[in-house]
Short mmCIF file of C-alpha atoms in Angstrom, two decimals:
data_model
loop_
_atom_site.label_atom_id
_atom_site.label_comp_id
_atom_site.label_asym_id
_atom_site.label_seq_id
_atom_site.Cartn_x
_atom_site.Cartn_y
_atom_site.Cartn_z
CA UNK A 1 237.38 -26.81 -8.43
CA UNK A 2 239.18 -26.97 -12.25
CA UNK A 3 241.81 -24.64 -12.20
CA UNK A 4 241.27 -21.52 -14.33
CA UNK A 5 241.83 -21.75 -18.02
CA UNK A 6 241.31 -25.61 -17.84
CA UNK A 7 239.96 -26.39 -21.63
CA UNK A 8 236.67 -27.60 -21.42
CA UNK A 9 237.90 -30.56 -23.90
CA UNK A 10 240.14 -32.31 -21.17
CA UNK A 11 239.28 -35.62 -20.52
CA UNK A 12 238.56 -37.08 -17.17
CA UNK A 13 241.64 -37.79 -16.25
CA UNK A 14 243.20 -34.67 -17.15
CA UNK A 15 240.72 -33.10 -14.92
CA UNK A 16 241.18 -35.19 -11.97
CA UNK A 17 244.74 -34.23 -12.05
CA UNK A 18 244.82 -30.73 -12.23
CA UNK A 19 242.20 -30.43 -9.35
CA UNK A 20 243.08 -27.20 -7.10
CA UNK A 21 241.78 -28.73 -3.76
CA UNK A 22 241.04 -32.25 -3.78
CA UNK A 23 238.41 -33.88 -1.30
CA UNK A 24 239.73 -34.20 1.98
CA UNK A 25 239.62 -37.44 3.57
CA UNK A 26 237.30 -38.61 6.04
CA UNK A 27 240.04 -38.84 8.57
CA UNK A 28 241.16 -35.17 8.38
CA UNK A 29 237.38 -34.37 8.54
CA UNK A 30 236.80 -36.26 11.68
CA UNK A 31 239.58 -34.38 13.05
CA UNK A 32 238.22 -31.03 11.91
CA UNK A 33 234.64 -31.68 13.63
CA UNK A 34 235.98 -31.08 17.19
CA UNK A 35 237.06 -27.87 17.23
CA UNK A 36 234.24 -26.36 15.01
CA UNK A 37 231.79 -23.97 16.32
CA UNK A 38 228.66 -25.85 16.45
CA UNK A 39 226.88 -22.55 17.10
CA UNK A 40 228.29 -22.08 12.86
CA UNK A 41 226.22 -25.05 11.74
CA UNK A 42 222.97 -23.92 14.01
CA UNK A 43 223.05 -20.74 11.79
CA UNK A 44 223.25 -22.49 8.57
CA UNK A 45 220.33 -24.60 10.10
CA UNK A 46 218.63 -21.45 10.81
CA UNK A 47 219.06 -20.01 7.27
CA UNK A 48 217.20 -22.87 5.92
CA UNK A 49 213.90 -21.12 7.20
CA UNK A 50 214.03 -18.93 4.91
CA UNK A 51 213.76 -20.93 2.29
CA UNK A 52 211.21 -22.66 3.91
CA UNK A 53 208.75 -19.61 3.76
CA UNK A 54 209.77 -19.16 0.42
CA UNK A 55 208.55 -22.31 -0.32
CA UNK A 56 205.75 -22.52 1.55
CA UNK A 57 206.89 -25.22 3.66
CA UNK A 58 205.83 -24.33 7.42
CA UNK A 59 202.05 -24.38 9.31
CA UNK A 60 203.41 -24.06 12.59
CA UNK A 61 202.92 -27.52 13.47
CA UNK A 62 206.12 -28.98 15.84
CA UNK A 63 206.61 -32.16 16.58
CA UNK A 64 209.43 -32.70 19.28
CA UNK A 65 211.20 -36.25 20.43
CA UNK A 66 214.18 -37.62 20.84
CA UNK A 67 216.67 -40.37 19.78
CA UNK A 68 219.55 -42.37 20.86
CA UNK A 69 223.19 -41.85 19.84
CA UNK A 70 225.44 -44.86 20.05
CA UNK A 71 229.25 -44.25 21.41
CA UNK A 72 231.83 -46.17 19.26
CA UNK A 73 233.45 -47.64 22.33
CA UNK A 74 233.85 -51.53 23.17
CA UNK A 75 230.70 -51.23 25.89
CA UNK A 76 228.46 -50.69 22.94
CA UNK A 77 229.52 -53.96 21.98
CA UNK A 78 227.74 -57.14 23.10
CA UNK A 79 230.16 -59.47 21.57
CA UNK A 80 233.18 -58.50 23.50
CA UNK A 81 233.44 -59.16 27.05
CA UNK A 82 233.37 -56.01 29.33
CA UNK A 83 233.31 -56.27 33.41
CA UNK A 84 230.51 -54.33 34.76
CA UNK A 85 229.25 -53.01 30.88
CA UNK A 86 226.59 -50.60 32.33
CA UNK A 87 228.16 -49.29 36.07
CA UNK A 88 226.33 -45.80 35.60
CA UNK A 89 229.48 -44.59 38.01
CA UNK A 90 231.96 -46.23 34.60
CA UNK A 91 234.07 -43.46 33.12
CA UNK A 92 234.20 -44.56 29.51
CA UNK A 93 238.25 -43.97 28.89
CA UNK A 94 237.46 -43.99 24.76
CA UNK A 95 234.59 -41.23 25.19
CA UNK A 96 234.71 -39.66 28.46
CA UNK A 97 231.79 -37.11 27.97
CA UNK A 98 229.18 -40.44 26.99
CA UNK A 99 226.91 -41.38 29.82
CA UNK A 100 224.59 -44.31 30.51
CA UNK A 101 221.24 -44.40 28.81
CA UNK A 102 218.34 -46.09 28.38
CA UNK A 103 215.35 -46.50 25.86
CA UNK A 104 212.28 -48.72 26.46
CA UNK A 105 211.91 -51.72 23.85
CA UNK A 106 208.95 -51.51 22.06
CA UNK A 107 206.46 -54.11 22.74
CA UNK A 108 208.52 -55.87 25.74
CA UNK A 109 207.19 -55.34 29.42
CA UNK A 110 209.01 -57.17 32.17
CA UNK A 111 207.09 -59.18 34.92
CA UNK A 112 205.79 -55.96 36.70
CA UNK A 113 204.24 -54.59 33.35
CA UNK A 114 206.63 -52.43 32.56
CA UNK A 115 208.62 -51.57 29.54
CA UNK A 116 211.59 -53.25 29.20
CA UNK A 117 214.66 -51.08 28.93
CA UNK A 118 217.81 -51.30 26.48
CA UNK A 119 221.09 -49.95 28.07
CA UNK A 120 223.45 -48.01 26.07
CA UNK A 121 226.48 -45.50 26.20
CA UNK A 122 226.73 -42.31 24.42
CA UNK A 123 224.21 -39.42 23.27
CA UNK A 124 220.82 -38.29 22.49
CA UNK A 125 219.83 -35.72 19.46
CA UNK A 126 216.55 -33.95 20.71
CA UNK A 127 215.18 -32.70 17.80
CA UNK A 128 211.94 -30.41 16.76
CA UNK A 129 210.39 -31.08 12.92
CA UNK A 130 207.48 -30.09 10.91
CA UNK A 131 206.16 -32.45 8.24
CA UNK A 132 205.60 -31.01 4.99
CA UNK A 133 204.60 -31.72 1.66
CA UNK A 134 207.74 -32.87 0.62
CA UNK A 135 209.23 -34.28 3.65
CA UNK A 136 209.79 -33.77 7.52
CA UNK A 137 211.98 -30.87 7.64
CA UNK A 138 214.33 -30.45 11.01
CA UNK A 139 213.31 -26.67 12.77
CA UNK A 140 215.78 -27.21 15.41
CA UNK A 141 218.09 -29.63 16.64
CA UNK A 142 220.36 -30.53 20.01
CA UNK A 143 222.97 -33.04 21.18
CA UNK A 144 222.73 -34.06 24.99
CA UNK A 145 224.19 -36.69 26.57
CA UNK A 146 222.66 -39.66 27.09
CA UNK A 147 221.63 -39.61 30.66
CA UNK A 148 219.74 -36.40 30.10
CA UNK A 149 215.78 -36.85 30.90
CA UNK A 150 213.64 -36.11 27.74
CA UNK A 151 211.36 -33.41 29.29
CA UNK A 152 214.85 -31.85 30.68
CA UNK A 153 215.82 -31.37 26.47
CA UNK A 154 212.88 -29.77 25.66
CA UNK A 155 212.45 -26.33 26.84
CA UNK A 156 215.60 -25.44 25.57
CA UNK A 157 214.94 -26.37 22.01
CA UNK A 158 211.57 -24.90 22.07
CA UNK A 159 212.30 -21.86 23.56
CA UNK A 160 215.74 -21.80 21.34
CA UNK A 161 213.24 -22.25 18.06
CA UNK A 162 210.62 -19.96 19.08
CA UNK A 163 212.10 -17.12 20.77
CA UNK A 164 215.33 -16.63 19.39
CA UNK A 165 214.70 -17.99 15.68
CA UNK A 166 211.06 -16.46 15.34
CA UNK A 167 209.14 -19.41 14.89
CA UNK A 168 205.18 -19.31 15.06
CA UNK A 169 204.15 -22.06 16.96
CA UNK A 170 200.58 -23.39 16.77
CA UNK A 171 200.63 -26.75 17.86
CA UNK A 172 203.17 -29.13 20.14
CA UNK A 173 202.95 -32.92 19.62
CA UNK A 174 205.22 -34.83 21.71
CA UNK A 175 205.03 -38.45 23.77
CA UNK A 176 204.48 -38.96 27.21
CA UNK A 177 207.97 -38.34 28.15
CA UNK A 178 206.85 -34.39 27.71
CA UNK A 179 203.68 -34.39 30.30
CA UNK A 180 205.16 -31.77 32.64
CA UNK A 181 203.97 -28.26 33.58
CA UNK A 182 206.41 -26.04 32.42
CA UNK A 183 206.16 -27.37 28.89
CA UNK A 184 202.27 -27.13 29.12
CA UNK A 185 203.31 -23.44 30.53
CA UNK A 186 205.02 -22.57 27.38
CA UNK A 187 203.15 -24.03 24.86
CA UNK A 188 199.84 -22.13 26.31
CA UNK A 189 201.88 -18.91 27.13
CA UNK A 190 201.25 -19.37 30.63
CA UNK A 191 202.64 -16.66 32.99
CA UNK A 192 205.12 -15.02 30.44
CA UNK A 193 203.92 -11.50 30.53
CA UNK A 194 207.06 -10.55 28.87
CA UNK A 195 206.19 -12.86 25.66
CA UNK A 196 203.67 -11.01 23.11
CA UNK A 197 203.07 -14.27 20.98
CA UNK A 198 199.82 -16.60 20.90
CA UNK A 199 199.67 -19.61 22.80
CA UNK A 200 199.71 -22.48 20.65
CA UNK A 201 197.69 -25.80 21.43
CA UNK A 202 199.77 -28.91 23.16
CA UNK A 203 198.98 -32.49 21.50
CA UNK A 204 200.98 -34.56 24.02
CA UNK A 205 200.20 -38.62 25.33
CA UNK A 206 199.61 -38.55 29.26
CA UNK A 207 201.94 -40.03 31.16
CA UNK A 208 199.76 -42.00 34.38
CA UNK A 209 203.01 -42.17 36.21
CA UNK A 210 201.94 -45.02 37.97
CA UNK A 211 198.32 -43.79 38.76
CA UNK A 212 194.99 -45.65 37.78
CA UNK A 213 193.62 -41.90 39.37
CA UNK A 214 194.95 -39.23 37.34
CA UNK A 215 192.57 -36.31 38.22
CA UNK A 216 192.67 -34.31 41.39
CA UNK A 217 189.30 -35.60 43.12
CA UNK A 218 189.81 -33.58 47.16
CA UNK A 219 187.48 -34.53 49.99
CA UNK A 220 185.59 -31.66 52.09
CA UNK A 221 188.17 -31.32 54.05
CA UNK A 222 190.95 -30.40 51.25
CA UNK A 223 192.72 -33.93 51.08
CA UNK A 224 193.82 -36.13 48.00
CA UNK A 225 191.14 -38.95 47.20
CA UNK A 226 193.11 -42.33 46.67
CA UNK A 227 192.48 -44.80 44.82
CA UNK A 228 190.61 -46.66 47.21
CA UNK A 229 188.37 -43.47 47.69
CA UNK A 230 189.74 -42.93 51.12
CA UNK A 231 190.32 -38.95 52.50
CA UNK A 232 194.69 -39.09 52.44
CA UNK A 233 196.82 -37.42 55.06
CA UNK A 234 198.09 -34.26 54.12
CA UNK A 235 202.19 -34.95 54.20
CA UNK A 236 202.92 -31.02 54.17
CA UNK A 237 203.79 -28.13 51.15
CA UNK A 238 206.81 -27.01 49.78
CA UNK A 239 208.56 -24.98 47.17
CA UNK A 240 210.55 -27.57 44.73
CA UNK A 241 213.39 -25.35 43.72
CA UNK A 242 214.60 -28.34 40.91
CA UNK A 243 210.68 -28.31 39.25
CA UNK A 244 210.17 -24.61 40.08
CA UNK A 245 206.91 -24.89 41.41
CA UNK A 246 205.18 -25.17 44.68
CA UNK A 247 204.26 -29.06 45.75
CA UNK A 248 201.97 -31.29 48.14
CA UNK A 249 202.18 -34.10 49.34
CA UNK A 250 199.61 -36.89 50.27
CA UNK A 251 199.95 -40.41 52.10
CA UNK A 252 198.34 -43.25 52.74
CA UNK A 253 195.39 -42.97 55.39
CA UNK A 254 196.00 -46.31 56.67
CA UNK A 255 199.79 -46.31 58.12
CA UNK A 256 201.63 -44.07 60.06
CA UNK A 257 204.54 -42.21 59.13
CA UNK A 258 206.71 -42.07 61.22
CA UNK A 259 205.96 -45.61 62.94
CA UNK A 260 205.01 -47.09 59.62
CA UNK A 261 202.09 -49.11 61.78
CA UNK A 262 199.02 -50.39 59.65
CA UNK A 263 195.81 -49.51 61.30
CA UNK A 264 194.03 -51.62 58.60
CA UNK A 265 193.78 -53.36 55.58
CA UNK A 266 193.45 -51.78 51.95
CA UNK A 267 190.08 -52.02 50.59
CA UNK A 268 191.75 -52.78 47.30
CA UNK A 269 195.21 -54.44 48.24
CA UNK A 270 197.18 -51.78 46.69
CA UNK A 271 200.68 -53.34 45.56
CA UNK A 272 202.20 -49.97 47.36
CA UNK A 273 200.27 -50.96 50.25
CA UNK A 274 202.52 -53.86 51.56
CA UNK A 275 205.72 -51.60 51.06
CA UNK A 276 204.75 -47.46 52.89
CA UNK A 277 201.90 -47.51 51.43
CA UNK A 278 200.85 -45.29 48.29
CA UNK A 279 201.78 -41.32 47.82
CA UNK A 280 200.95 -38.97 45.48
CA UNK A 281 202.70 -35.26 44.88
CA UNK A 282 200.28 -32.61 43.79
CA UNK A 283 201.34 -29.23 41.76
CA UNK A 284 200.06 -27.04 43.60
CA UNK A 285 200.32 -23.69 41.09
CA UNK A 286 198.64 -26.14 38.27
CA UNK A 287 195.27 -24.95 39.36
CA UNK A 288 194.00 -25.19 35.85
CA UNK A 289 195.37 -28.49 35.87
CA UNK A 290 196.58 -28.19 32.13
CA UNK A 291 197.51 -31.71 32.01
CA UNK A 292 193.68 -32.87 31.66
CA UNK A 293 192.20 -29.74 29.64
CA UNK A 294 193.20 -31.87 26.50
CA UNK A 295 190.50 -33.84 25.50
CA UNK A 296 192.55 -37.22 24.26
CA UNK A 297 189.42 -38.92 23.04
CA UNK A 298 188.73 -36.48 20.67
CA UNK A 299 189.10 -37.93 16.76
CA UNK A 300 190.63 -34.67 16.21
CA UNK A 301 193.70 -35.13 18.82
CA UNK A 302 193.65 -38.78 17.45
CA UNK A 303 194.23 -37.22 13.82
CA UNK A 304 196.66 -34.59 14.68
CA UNK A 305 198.84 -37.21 17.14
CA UNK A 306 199.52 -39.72 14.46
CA UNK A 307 201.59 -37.47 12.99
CA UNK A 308 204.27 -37.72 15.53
CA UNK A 309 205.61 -40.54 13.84
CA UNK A 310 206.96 -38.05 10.93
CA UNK A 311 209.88 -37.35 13.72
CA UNK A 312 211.11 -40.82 14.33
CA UNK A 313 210.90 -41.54 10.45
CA UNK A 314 213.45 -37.91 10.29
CA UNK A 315 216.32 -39.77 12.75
CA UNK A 316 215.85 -43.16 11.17
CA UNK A 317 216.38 -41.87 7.50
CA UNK A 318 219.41 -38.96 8.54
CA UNK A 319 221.20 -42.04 10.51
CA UNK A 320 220.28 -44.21 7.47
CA UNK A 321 221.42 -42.24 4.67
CA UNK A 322 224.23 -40.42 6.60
CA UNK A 323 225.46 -43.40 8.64
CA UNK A 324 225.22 -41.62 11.85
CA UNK A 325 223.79 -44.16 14.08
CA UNK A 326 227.23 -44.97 15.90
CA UNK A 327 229.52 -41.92 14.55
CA UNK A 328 233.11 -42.62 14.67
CA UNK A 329 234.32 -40.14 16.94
CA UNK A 330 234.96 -39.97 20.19
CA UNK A 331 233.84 -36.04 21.49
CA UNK A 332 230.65 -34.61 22.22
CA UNK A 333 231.02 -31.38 19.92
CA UNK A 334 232.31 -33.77 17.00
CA UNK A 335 229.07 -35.77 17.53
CA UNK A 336 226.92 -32.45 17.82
CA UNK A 337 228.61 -30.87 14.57
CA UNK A 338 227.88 -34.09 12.69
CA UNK A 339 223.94 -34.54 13.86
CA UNK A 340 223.47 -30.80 12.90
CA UNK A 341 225.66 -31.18 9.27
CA UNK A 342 223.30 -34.29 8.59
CA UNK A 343 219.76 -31.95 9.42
CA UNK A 344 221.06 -29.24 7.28
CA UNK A 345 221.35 -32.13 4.36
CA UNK A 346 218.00 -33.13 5.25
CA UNK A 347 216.67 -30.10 4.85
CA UNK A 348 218.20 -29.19 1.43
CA UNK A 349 217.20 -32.19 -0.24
CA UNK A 350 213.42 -31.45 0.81
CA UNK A 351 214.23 -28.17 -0.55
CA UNK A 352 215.91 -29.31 -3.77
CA UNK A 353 212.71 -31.50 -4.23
CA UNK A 354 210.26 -28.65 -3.38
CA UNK A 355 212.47 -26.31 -5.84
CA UNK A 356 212.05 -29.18 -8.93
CA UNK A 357 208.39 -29.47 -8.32
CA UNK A 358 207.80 -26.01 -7.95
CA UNK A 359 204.10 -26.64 -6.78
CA UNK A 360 203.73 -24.52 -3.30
CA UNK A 361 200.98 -25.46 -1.09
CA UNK A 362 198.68 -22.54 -1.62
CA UNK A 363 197.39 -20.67 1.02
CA UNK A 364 200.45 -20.83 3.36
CA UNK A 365 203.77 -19.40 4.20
CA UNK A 366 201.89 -16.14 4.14
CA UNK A 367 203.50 -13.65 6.72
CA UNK A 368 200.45 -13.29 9.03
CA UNK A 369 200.33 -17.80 8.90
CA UNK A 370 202.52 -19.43 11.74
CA UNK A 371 205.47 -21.34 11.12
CA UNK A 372 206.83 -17.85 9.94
CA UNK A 373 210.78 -17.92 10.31
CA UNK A 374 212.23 -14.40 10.82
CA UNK A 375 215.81 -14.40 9.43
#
């Protein structure tokens, strides 16, 4: 800033020399990202809610993914030679808190059908927006690293946006890298007798892991139906302490066990079927099975599910405009700090843009409407 009693007659040079506190370099800010409190920036990030209901900005409609955050270290490099590029069990000496992850290609399947994958080291940003009249606006925002499982990041963002920020959620659109039970659990305020708010509806892709058979179909006796519509052997029931819920699990009919001796032949030549055969894991306190209650044919989950793409347009324009993509640092909380700087700048020029239209979507932000922020 000028420094007081600077004539308003100077010229621009004059000015630029008598500035109190010149712009700091982007060295010396690099070096002031690590030790920042990130949980600082979240609050700023917070604040912006505010102004969101003030503007009329939020229906209550969250869209959750995630995105890929490149390590500037040699291994990201496919021009330079490195020995053993993508050893999971590498210790990257340039960024020692980056891991090993992987994102499918889109379009590319290898021989078996399946998505390709691209290898990379560093982070991921799982992020929850809302797409507004003025532009996708970031409600909440994480850094993991990169070996982190997508439907591992997103409890704690949701749960972070909803229960401690006061966020009214109505509907949850994610990919198929969400299709798990204890997100379905949240989002319809399943077992939470603590929780007074509504449950919300879940707009989420299903994830066949593997299975032409998705829905439970049991014989009279109580077993798993295959594929091949033959009664499976019950493999026993458990408590999965990692999932936290109680689990079956079925086997194939025709082999044994513990011998691992085929009795016959599949009826349908199963590719599993030349290996142990094929196995499928039930959840057993799903009884509702909330997996297959959405009805994915529906034109109106087909309308509401296209807008997930509004999140993966947010990452590629804060990495384009901010030049974020590969960050040039070389510690998680500098990489956090500078994903979370970038949403807040997001979300001021949607509000600087909602301010100089001044045209507020009538009808919402109301107090009693979801998407309600309580600061």
């Amino acid at each position: 800033r000028p420094l007081a009693g600077l004539s308003p007659l100077a010229t621009p040079r004059t000015r630029a020399s008598e500035v109190e506190h010149p712009v700091v370099s982007a060295r010396h800010f690099r070096r002031q990202l690590q030790p920042s409190d990130t949980k600082s920036l979240k609050l700023l990030l917070k604040h912006t809610g505010a102004h969101w209901h003030a503007q009329h900005l939020l229906h209550g409609t969250a869209i959750a993914d995630t995105t890929e955050i490149l390590a500037w270290v040699k291994e990201n490099n496919l021009k330079q030679r490195v020995d053993n590029r993508f050893d999971k069990t590498r210790t990257i000496k340039g960024f020692p808190q980056c891991s090993l992850g992987a994102k499918p290609i889109p379009g590319e399947k290898d021989k078996k059908g399946k998505p390709k994958l691209r290898y990379f080291w560093g982070a991921k940003q799982a992020a929850v927006v809302e797409q507004t009249a003025y532009g996708t606006v970031f409600l909440y925002e994480d850094v993991f690293t990169a070996k982190t499982a997508d439907v591992t990041t997103a409890l704690p963002t949701l749960k972070a946006l909803v229960e401690r920020w006061g966020y009214r959620l109505k509907k949850f659109l994610a990919d198929a890298a969400y299709d798990a039970f204890d997100i379905y659990q949240y989002v319809y305020a399943k077992d939470q007798p603590d929780t007074t708010r509504e449950p919300a509806q879940a707009y989420i892709a299903l994830n066949s892991r593997g299975h032409k058979r998705l829905n439970r179909q049991f014989s009279e006796h109580g077993n798993l139906m295959c594929e091949a519509d033959l009664e499976m052997t019950n493999g026993g029931r458990w408590f999965d302490k990692h999932k936290g819920y109680h689990r079956q699990k079925f086997t194939c009919p025709l082999i044994n066990q513990k011998t691992k001796h085929k009795c016959a032949t599949c009826p349908i030549n199963h590719e599993k079927f030349q290996k142990n055969g094929c196995y499928r894991y039930i959840n057993l306190d799903d009884q509702e099975q909330l997996r297959f209650n959405i009805h994915r044919d529906s034109e109106e989950y087909n309308n509401t599910f296209t807008q997930r793409i509004f999140v993966e347009q947010a990452f590629s324009s804060i990495k384009e405009h901010y030049d974020i993509e590969m960050p040039h640092v070389r510690n998680l909380n500098s990489v956090k700090n500078i994903y979370t700087i970038a949403a807040i700048l997001n979300n001021i020029h949607i509000l600087q843009k909602a301010t100089s239209q001044n045209t507020p979507t009538p009808g919402e932000g109301d107090p009693q409407n979801p998407g309600v922020m309580r600061i």
